[in-house]
Amino acid sequence: MSPRPVRIAPSILAADFGRLAEEVRAVEEAGADWIHVDVMDGHFVPNLTIGPVVVEAVRAATQLPLDVHLMIEEPERSLESYVAAGAATVGVQVEACTHLHRTLGQIREAGARASVVLNPATPAGAIEPVLGDVDQVLVMTVNPGFGGQSFIESQLEKIARIRRWIDESDLAVDLEVDGGIGPGTAGRVVRAGADVLVAGTAIFRAPSYPDAIAALRKEAAGT
Ligand code: DX5
Ligand code: ZN
């Protein structure tokens, strides 16, 4: 079996927001595949970040697909505005969705790829019934809310389990990881089965964006 292509999605949470367009263009030039955008409402997570207006500004700054991660309560009330702002993928947290299946359908209906996101304490089984209804699963490898936290080791097993389910049913579902991804963890999550790596600190706080992205790719390839 040929190795899965691994995509790198820099998280702008760790970027300089005063120069956001420039930062996004810089990671695009440095070889990023997607731009990961963290939306936080100050309720589902304690931190508060950005809304559709900023997503629109990021959309205008790059050709890359925007992977929008909603860490908000009741995402069904506002997810269409993120699609209208230019999100290619919209991720909703399992824990924030009372009617998860319906909300995932709503994302696709609005014209975006549907991503389902699990917190570290949420078991893999929580998303098994909707695996056939999503384009992506995002396994949080830190508790959401902040950049720069340490990778939670116990998530490796969850990644491997979800990878098995995807492969057994031959599903076209991306398996993304987010939190504490960098040198030392990138290779391990890819070996466990991840094929999209979100990285904030490891890219935007590195002295060279091209070098940081190349280092992640090298580790992901196991070279
Ligand atoms: C955390 C966010 C992440 C964050 C990752 O709640 O979902 O996308 O930016 O940051 P690092 O890569 O620094 O752990
Ligand atoms: Zn994120």
PDB file of C-alpha atoms and ligand atoms in Angstrom:
ATOM      1  CA  MET A   1       0.000   0.000   0.000  1.00  0.00           C
ATOM      2  CA  SER A   2       1.426   3.421  -0.915  1.00  0.00           C
ATOM      3  CA  PRO A   3       1.807   5.809   2.018  1.00  0.00           C
ATOM      4  CA  ARG A   4      -1.062   8.222   2.598  1.00  0.00           C
ATOM      5  CA  PRO A   5      -0.315  11.810   1.551  1.00  0.00           C
ATOM      6  CA  VAL A   6       0.018  13.951   4.686  1.00  0.00           C
ATOM      7  CA  ARG A   7      -1.358  17.488   4.647  1.00  0.00           C
ATOM      8  CA  ILE A   8       0.003  20.283   6.872  1.00  0.00           C
ATOM      9  CA  ALA A   9      -2.449  22.870   8.219  1.00  0.00           C
ATOM     10  CA  PRO A  10      -0.818  25.757  10.117  1.00  0.00           C
ATOM     11  CA  SER A  11      -3.107  27.110  12.856  1.00  0.00           C
ATOM     12  CA  ILE A  12      -3.269  30.899  12.717  1.00  0.00           C
ATOM     13  CA  LEU A  13      -3.953  30.991  16.460  1.00  0.00           C
ATOM     14  CA  ALA A  14      -0.180  31.229  16.919  1.00  0.00           C
ATOM     15  CA  ALA A  15       0.268  33.846  14.149  1.00  0.00           C
ATOM     16  CA  ASP A  16       0.774  37.583  14.627  1.00  0.00           C
ATOM     17  CA  PHE A  17      -2.824  38.830  14.292  1.00  0.00           C
ATOM     18  CA  GLY A  18      -1.604  42.364  13.616  1.00  0.00           C
ATOM     19  CA  ARG A  19      -0.125  41.070  10.355  1.00  0.00           C
ATOM     20  CA  LEU A  20      -2.570  38.246   9.699  1.00  0.00           C
ATOM     21  CA  ALA A  21      -2.794  38.453   5.884  1.00  0.00           C
ATOM     22  CA  GLU A  22       0.993  38.577   5.621  1.00  0.00           C
ATOM     23  CA  GLU A  23       1.361  35.599   7.990  1.00  0.00           C
ATOM     24  CA  VAL A  24      -1.127  33.538   5.971  1.00  0.00           C
ATOM     25  CA  ARG A  25       0.666  34.359   2.715  1.00  0.00           C
ATOM     26  CA  ALA A  26       3.985  33.435   4.322  1.00  0.00           C
ATOM     27  CA  VAL A  27       2.850  29.932   5.316  1.00  0.00           C
ATOM     28  CA  GLU A  28       1.272  29.445   1.894  1.00  0.00           C
ATOM     29  CA  GLU A  29       4.626  30.263   0.290  1.00  0.00           C
ATOM     30  CA  ALA A  30       6.346  28.030   2.851  1.00  0.00           C
ATOM     31  CA  GLY A  31       4.422  24.996   1.576  1.00  0.00           C
ATOM     32  CA  ALA A  32       1.304  24.714   3.754  1.00  0.00           C
ATOM     33  CA  ASP A  33      -1.607  22.698   2.326  1.00  0.00           C
ATOM     34  CA  TRP A  34      -4.502  24.217   4.293  1.00  0.00           C
ATOM     35  CA  ILE A  35      -5.009  27.076   6.761  1.00  0.00           C
ATOM     36  CA  HIS A  36      -6.515  26.015  10.099  1.00  0.00           C
ATOM     37  CA  VAL A  37      -8.728  28.657  11.717  1.00  0.00           C
ATOM     38  CA  ASP A  38      -9.715  28.359  15.387  1.00  0.00           C
ATOM     39  CA  VAL A  39     -13.049  29.932  16.308  1.00  0.00           C
ATOM     40  CA  MET A  40     -13.651  30.135  20.079  1.00  0.00           C
ATOM     41  CA  ASP A  41     -16.686  31.648  21.782  1.00  0.00           C
ATOM     42  CA  GLY A  42     -15.587  32.120  25.411  1.00  0.00           C
ATOM     43  CA  HIS A  43     -18.249  29.563  26.467  1.00  0.00           C
ATOM     44  CA  PHE A  44     -17.463  26.149  24.978  1.00  0.00           C
ATOM     45  CA  VAL A  45     -13.818  27.016  25.687  1.00  0.00           C
ATOM     46  CA  PRO A  46     -12.618  29.800  27.984  1.00  0.00           C
ATOM     47  CA  ASN A  47     -10.816  31.648  25.194  1.00  0.00           C
ATOM     48  CA  LEU A  48     -12.412  34.027  22.686  1.00  0.00           C
ATOM     49  CA  THR A  49     -10.977  34.484  19.186  1.00  0.00           C
ATOM     50  CA  ILE A  50     -12.523  35.396  15.878  1.00  0.00           C
ATOM     51  CA  GLY A  51     -15.721  35.196  13.834  1.00  0.00           C
ATOM     52  CA  PRO A  52     -16.774  35.135  10.174  1.00  0.00           C
ATOM     53  CA  VAL A  53     -15.420  38.620   9.412  1.00  0.00           C
ATOM     54  CA  VAL A  54     -11.856  37.490  10.069  1.00  0.00           C
ATOM     55  CA  VAL A  55     -12.427  34.204   8.205  1.00  0.00           C
ATOM     56  CA  GLU A  56     -13.413  36.363   5.212  1.00  0.00           C
ATOM     57  CA  ALA A  57     -10.199  38.372   5.549  1.00  0.00           C
ATOM     58  CA  VAL A  58      -8.130  35.155   5.648  1.00  0.00           C
ATOM     59  CA  ARG A  59     -10.063  33.868   2.614  1.00  0.00           C
ATOM     60  CA  ALA A  60      -9.012  36.974   0.680  1.00  0.00           C
ATOM     61  CA  ALA A  61      -5.346  36.504   1.631  1.00  0.00           C
ATOM     62  CA  THR A  62      -4.787  32.968   0.317  1.00  0.00           C
ATOM     63  CA  GLN A  63      -5.722  30.397  -2.294  1.00  0.00           C
ATOM     64  CA  LEU A  64      -5.428  27.553   0.244  1.00  0.00           C
ATOM     65  CA  PRO A  65      -8.529  25.780   1.603  1.00  0.00           C
ATOM     66  CA  LEU A  66      -9.659  27.071   5.009  1.00  0.00           C
ATOM     67  CA  ASP A  67     -10.199  24.414   7.665  1.00  0.00           C
ATOM     68  CA  VAL A  68     -12.431  26.137  10.205  1.00  0.00           C
ATOM     69  CA  HIS A  69     -12.553  24.555  13.669  1.00  0.00           C
ATOM     70  CA  LEU A  70     -15.584  25.752  15.638  1.00  0.00           C
ATOM     71  CA  MET A  71     -15.041  25.556  19.396  1.00  0.00           C
ATOM     72  CA  ILE A  72     -18.414  27.112  20.073  1.00  0.00           C
ATOM     73  CA  GLU A  73     -21.697  26.136  21.680  1.00  0.00           C
ATOM     74  CA  GLU A  74     -24.699  25.559  19.402  1.00  0.00           C
ATOM     75  CA  PRO A  75     -22.645  25.651  16.156  1.00  0.00           C
ATOM     76  CA  GLU A  76     -25.850  24.942  14.211  1.00  0.00           C
ATOM     77  CA  ARG A  77     -26.893  28.550  14.840  1.00  0.00           C
ATOM     78  CA  SER A  78     -23.993  30.139  12.953  1.00  0.00           C
ATOM     79  CA  LEU A  79     -22.138  27.563  10.847  1.00  0.00           C
ATOM     80  CA  GLU A  80     -23.606  28.834   7.547  1.00  0.00           C
ATOM     81  CA  SER A  81     -21.927  32.200   8.106  1.00  0.00           C
ATOM     82  CA  TYR A  82     -18.505  30.484   8.188  1.00  0.00           C
ATOM     83  CA  VAL A  83     -19.240  28.684   4.925  1.00  0.00           C
ATOM     84  CA  ALA A  84     -20.364  31.988   3.388  1.00  0.00           C
ATOM     85  CA  ALA A  85     -17.106  33.539   4.650  1.00  0.00           C
ATOM     86  CA  GLY A  86     -15.123  30.972   2.687  1.00  0.00           C
ATOM     87  CA  ALA A  87     -14.592  27.862   4.837  1.00  0.00           C
ATOM     88  CA  ALA A  88     -13.865  24.739   2.778  1.00  0.00           C
ATOM     89  CA  THR A  89     -14.228  22.547   5.858  1.00  0.00           C
ATOM     90  CA  VAL A  90     -16.240  23.247   8.997  1.00  0.00           C
ATOM     91  CA  GLY A  91     -15.509  21.236  12.134  1.00  0.00           C
ATOM     92  CA  VAL A  92     -17.939  20.930  15.032  1.00  0.00           C
ATOM     93  CA  GLN A  93     -17.196  19.497  18.445  1.00  0.00           C
ATOM     94  CA  VAL A  94     -19.192  16.357  19.287  1.00  0.00           C
ATOM     95  CA  GLU A  95     -19.630  17.696  22.823  1.00  0.00           C
ATOM     96  CA  ALA A  96     -21.347  20.868  21.551  1.00  0.00           C
ATOM     97  CA  CYS A  97     -23.886  19.119  19.297  1.00  0.00           C
ATOM     98  CA  THR A  98     -27.142  17.747  20.682  1.00  0.00           C
ATOM     99  CA  HIS A  99     -28.201  16.597  17.207  1.00  0.00           C
ATOM    100  CA  LEU A 100     -24.792  15.759  15.755  1.00  0.00           C
ATOM    101  CA  HIS A 101     -26.006  13.909  12.654  1.00  0.00           C
ATOM    102  CA  ARG A 102     -28.274  16.784  11.713  1.00  0.00           C
ATOM    103  CA  THR A 103     -25.569  19.406  12.239  1.00  0.00           C
ATOM    104  CA  LEU A 104     -23.084  17.491  10.058  1.00  0.00           C
ATOM    105  CA  GLY A 105     -25.725  17.323   7.318  1.00  0.00           C
ATOM    106  CA  GLN A 106     -26.268  21.049   7.716  1.00  0.00           C
ATOM    107  CA  ILE A 107     -22.556  21.717   7.002  1.00  0.00           C
ATOM    108  CA  ARG A 108     -22.666  19.715   3.770  1.00  0.00           C
ATOM    109  CA  GLU A 109     -25.960  21.291   2.807  1.00  0.00           C
ATOM    110  CA  ALA A 110     -24.312  24.709   3.194  1.00  0.00           C
ATOM    111  CA  GLY A 111     -21.606  23.582   0.755  1.00  0.00           C
ATOM    112  CA  ALA A 112     -18.612  22.727   2.959  1.00  0.00           C
ATOM    113  CA  ARG A 113     -16.843  19.528   3.994  1.00  0.00           C
ATOM    114  CA  ALA A 114     -18.119  18.248   7.337  1.00  0.00           C
ATOM    115  CA  SER A 115     -15.588  17.569  10.079  1.00  0.00           C
ATOM    116  CA  VAL A 116     -16.426  16.041  13.447  1.00  0.00           C
ATOM    117  CA  VAL A 117     -14.132  16.899  16.366  1.00  0.00           C
ATOM    118  CA  LEU A 118     -13.515  14.943  19.590  1.00  0.00           C
ATOM    119  CA  ASN A 119     -12.094  16.283  22.833  1.00  0.00           C
ATOM    120  CA  PRO A 120      -9.396  14.158  24.498  1.00  0.00           C
ATOM    121  CA  ALA A 121     -11.857  12.719  27.060  1.00  0.00           C
ATOM    122  CA  THR A 122     -14.480  11.841  24.430  1.00  0.00           C
ATOM    123  CA  PRO A 123     -14.277   8.194  23.350  1.00  0.00           C
ATOM    124  CA  ALA A 124     -13.847   7.237  19.694  1.00  0.00           C
ATOM    125  CA  GLY A 125     -17.219   5.481  19.846  1.00  0.00           C
ATOM    126  CA  ALA A 126     -18.969   8.866  20.024  1.00  0.00           C
ATOM    127  CA  ILE A 127     -18.339   9.396  16.300  1.00  0.00           C
ATOM    128  CA  GLU A 128     -18.598   5.825  15.011  1.00  0.00           C
ATOM    129  CA  PRO A 129     -22.298   6.175  14.066  1.00  0.00           C
ATOM    130  CA  VAL A 130     -21.571   9.260  11.918  1.00  0.00           C
ATOM    131  CA  LEU A 131     -18.357   8.114  10.194  1.00  0.00           C
ATOM    132  CA  GLY A 132     -20.253   7.575   6.957  1.00  0.00           C
ATOM    133  CA  ASP A 133     -21.635  11.125   7.111  1.00  0.00           C
ATOM    134  CA  VAL A 134     -18.411  13.109   7.425  1.00  0.00           C
ATOM    135  CA  ASP A 135     -15.458  14.150   5.285  1.00  0.00           C
ATOM    136  CA  GLN A 136     -13.067  14.432   8.203  1.00  0.00           C
ATOM    137  CA  VAL A 137     -12.537  13.418  11.817  1.00  0.00           C
ATOM    138  CA  LEU A 138     -10.417  15.685  14.038  1.00  0.00           C
ATOM    139  CA  VAL A 139      -8.908  14.110  17.144  1.00  0.00           C
ATOM    140  CA  MET A 140      -7.908  16.821  19.634  1.00  0.00           C
ATOM    141  CA  THR A 141      -4.544  15.948  21.130  1.00  0.00           C
ATOM    142  CA  VAL A 142      -4.835  18.748  23.713  1.00  0.00           C
ATOM    143  CA  ASN A 143      -7.863  20.171  25.498  1.00  0.00           C
ATOM    144  CA  PRO A 144      -9.127  22.880  23.137  1.00  0.00           C
ATOM    145  CA  GLY A 145      -8.856  26.555  23.953  1.00  0.00           C
ATOM    146  CA  PHE A 146      -5.201  27.488  23.742  1.00  0.00           C
ATOM    147  CA  GLY A 147      -2.095  27.015  21.643  1.00  0.00           C
ATOM    148  CA  GLY A 148       1.221  25.808  22.977  1.00  0.00           C
ATOM    149  CA  GLN A 149      -0.035  22.959  25.182  1.00  0.00           C
ATOM    150  CA  SER A 150       1.557  19.528  25.540  1.00  0.00           C
ATOM    151  CA  PHE A 151       0.453  16.593  23.401  1.00  0.00           C
ATOM    152  CA  ILE A 152      -1.737  14.065  25.268  1.00  0.00           C
ATOM    153  CA  GLU A 153      -0.229  10.615  24.658  1.00  0.00           C
ATOM    154  CA  SER A 154      -3.426   8.648  25.297  1.00  0.00           C
ATOM    155  CA  GLN A 155      -4.884   9.995  22.045  1.00  0.00           C
ATOM    156  CA  LEU A 156      -2.566   7.809  19.922  1.00  0.00           C
ATOM    157  CA  GLU A 157      -4.721   4.780  20.593  1.00  0.00           C
ATOM    158  CA  LYS A 158      -7.870   6.694  19.650  1.00  0.00           C
ATOM    159  CA  ILE A 159      -6.272   7.820  16.371  1.00  0.00           C
ATOM    160  CA  ALA A 160      -5.313   4.217  15.568  1.00  0.00           C
ATOM    161  CA  ARG A 161      -8.825   2.947  16.324  1.00  0.00           C
ATOM    162  CA  ILE A 162     -10.506   5.543  14.097  1.00  0.00           C
ATOM    163  CA  ARG A 163      -7.959   4.821  11.329  1.00  0.00           C
ATOM    164  CA  ARG A 164      -8.953   1.141  11.469  1.00  0.00           C
ATOM    165  CA  TRP A 165     -12.649   2.000  11.139  1.00  0.00           C
ATOM    166  CA  ILE A 166     -11.974   4.300   8.166  1.00  0.00           C
ATOM    167  CA  ASP A 167      -9.845   1.682   6.383  1.00  0.00           C
ATOM    168  CA  GLU A 168     -12.116  -1.270   7.150  1.00  0.00           C
ATOM    169  CA  SER A 169     -15.052   0.508   5.521  1.00  0.00           C
ATOM    170  CA  ASP A 170     -12.860   2.104   2.838  1.00  0.00           C
ATOM    171  CA  LEU A 171     -14.222   5.573   3.655  1.00  0.00           C
ATOM    172  CA  ALA A 172     -12.987   8.797   2.060  1.00  0.00           C
ATOM    173  CA  VAL A 173     -12.502  10.444   5.447  1.00  0.00           C
ATOM    174  CA  ASP A 174      -9.457  12.501   6.443  1.00  0.00           C
ATOM    175  CA  LEU A 175      -8.087  11.943   9.948  1.00  0.00           C
ATOM    176  CA  GLU A 176      -6.742  15.164  11.411  1.00  0.00           C
ATOM    177  CA  VAL A 177      -4.924  15.836  14.681  1.00  0.00           C
ATOM    178  CA  ASP A 178      -4.648  19.158  16.504  1.00  0.00           C
ATOM    179  CA  GLY A 179      -2.655  20.194  19.564  1.00  0.00           C
ATOM    180  CA  GLY A 180       0.991  19.825  20.535  1.00  0.00           C
ATOM    181  CA  ILE A 181       1.966  18.645  17.054  1.00  0.00           C
ATOM    182  CA  GLY A 182       5.599  19.297  16.155  1.00  0.00           C
ATOM    183  CA  PRO A 183       8.938  17.560  16.054  1.00  0.00           C
ATOM    184  CA  GLY A 184       8.673  14.505  18.289  1.00  0.00           C
ATOM    185  CA  THR A 185       4.918  14.020  17.872  1.00  0.00           C
ATOM    186  CA  ALA A 186       4.315  14.457  14.103  1.00  0.00           C
ATOM    187  CA  GLY A 187       5.858  11.112  13.204  1.00  0.00           C
ATOM    188  CA  ARG A 188       4.012   9.251  15.921  1.00  0.00           C
ATOM    189  CA  VAL A 189       0.548  10.570  15.016  1.00  0.00           C
ATOM    190  CA  VAL A 190       1.119   9.761  11.351  1.00  0.00           C
ATOM    191  CA  ARG A 191       2.239   6.227  12.215  1.00  0.00           C
ATOM    192  CA  ALA A 192      -0.915   5.888  14.342  1.00  0.00           C
ATOM    193  CA  GLY A 193      -2.989   6.842  11.282  1.00  0.00           C
ATOM    194  CA  ALA A 194      -3.356  10.632  11.035  1.00  0.00           C
ATOM    195  CA  ASP A 195      -3.116  12.230   7.597  1.00  0.00           C
ATOM    196  CA  VAL A 196      -3.701  15.922   8.368  1.00  0.00           C
ATOM    197  CA  LEU A 197      -1.480  17.693  10.887  1.00  0.00           C
ATOM    198  CA  VAL A 198      -2.541  20.988  12.471  1.00  0.00           C
ATOM    199  CA  ALA A 199       0.370  22.905  13.979  1.00  0.00           C
ATOM    200  CA  GLY A 200       0.334  26.379  15.507  1.00  0.00           C
ATOM    201  CA  THR A 201       3.361  26.936  17.729  1.00  0.00           C
ATOM    202  CA  ALA A 202       5.612  24.540  15.792  1.00  0.00           C
ATOM    203  CA  ILE A 203       5.200  26.644  12.644  1.00  0.00           C
ATOM    204  CA  PHE A 204       4.371  30.246  13.585  1.00  0.00           C
ATOM    205  CA  ARG A 205       6.838  30.424  16.472  1.00  0.00           C
ATOM    206  CA  ALA A 206       9.649  28.839  14.458  1.00  0.00           C
ATOM    207  CA  PRO A 207      12.426  31.030  13.028  1.00  0.00           C
ATOM    208  CA  SER A 208      11.734  29.774   9.491  1.00  0.00           C
ATOM    209  CA  TYR A 209       8.269  28.716   8.270  1.00  0.00           C
ATOM    210  CA  PRO A 210       9.595  26.728   5.267  1.00  0.00           C
ATOM    211  CA  ASP A 211      12.043  24.878   7.510  1.00  0.00           C
ATOM    212  CA  ALA A 212       9.356  24.160  10.111  1.00  0.00           C
ATOM    213  CA  ILE A 213       6.945  22.768   7.509  1.00  0.00           C
ATOM    214  CA  ALA A 214       9.710  20.750   5.848  1.00  0.00           C
ATOM    215  CA  ALA A 215      10.686  19.292   9.237  1.00  0.00           C
ATOM    216  CA  LEU A 216       7.093  18.193   9.867  1.00  0.00           C
ATOM    217  CA  ARG A 217       6.879  16.582   6.417  1.00  0.00           C
ATOM    218  CA  LYS A 218      10.191  14.807   6.935  1.00  0.00           C
ATOM    219  CA  GLU A 219       9.097  13.433  10.290  1.00  0.00           C
ATOM    220  CA  ALA A 220       5.698  12.464   8.887  1.00  0.00           C
ATOM    221  CA  ALA A 221       7.428  10.553   6.081  1.00  0.00           C
ATOM    222  CA  GLY A 222       9.604   8.782   8.660  1.00  0.00           C
ATOM    223  CA  THR A 223      12.802   9.997   6.989  1.00  0.00           C
TER     224      THR A 223
HETATM  225  C1  DX5 B   1      -6.411  24.487  20.322  1.00  0.00           C
HETATM  226  C2  DX5 B   1      -6.556  24.758  18.838  1.00  0.00           C
HETATM  227  C3  DX5 B   1      -5.356  24.450  18.045  1.00  0.00           C
HETATM  228  C4  DX5 B   1      -4.116  25.220  18.422  1.00  0.00           C
HETATM  229  C5  DX5 B   1      -2.966  24.275  18.313  1.00  0.00           C
HETATM  230  O1  DX5 B   1      -7.638  24.649  20.910  1.00  0.00           O
HETATM  231  O2  DX5 B   1      -7.635  23.970  18.315  1.00  0.00           O
HETATM  232  O3  DX5 B   1      -5.600  24.530  16.643  1.00  0.00           O
HETATM  233  O4  DX5 B   1      -3.881  26.340  17.615  1.00  0.00           O
HETATM  234  O5  DX5 B   1      -1.837  24.909  18.789  1.00  0.00           O
HETATM  235  P1  DX5 B   1      -0.446  24.161  18.995  1.00  0.00           P
HETATM  236  O6  DX5 B   1      -0.043  23.597  17.676  1.00  0.00           O
HETATM  237  O7  DX5 B   1       0.443  25.276  19.457  1.00  0.00           O
HETATM  238  O8  DX5 B   1      -0.670  23.118  20.033  1.00  0.00           O
HETATM  239 ZN    ZN B   2      -7.883  23.863  16.096  1.00  0.00          ZN
END
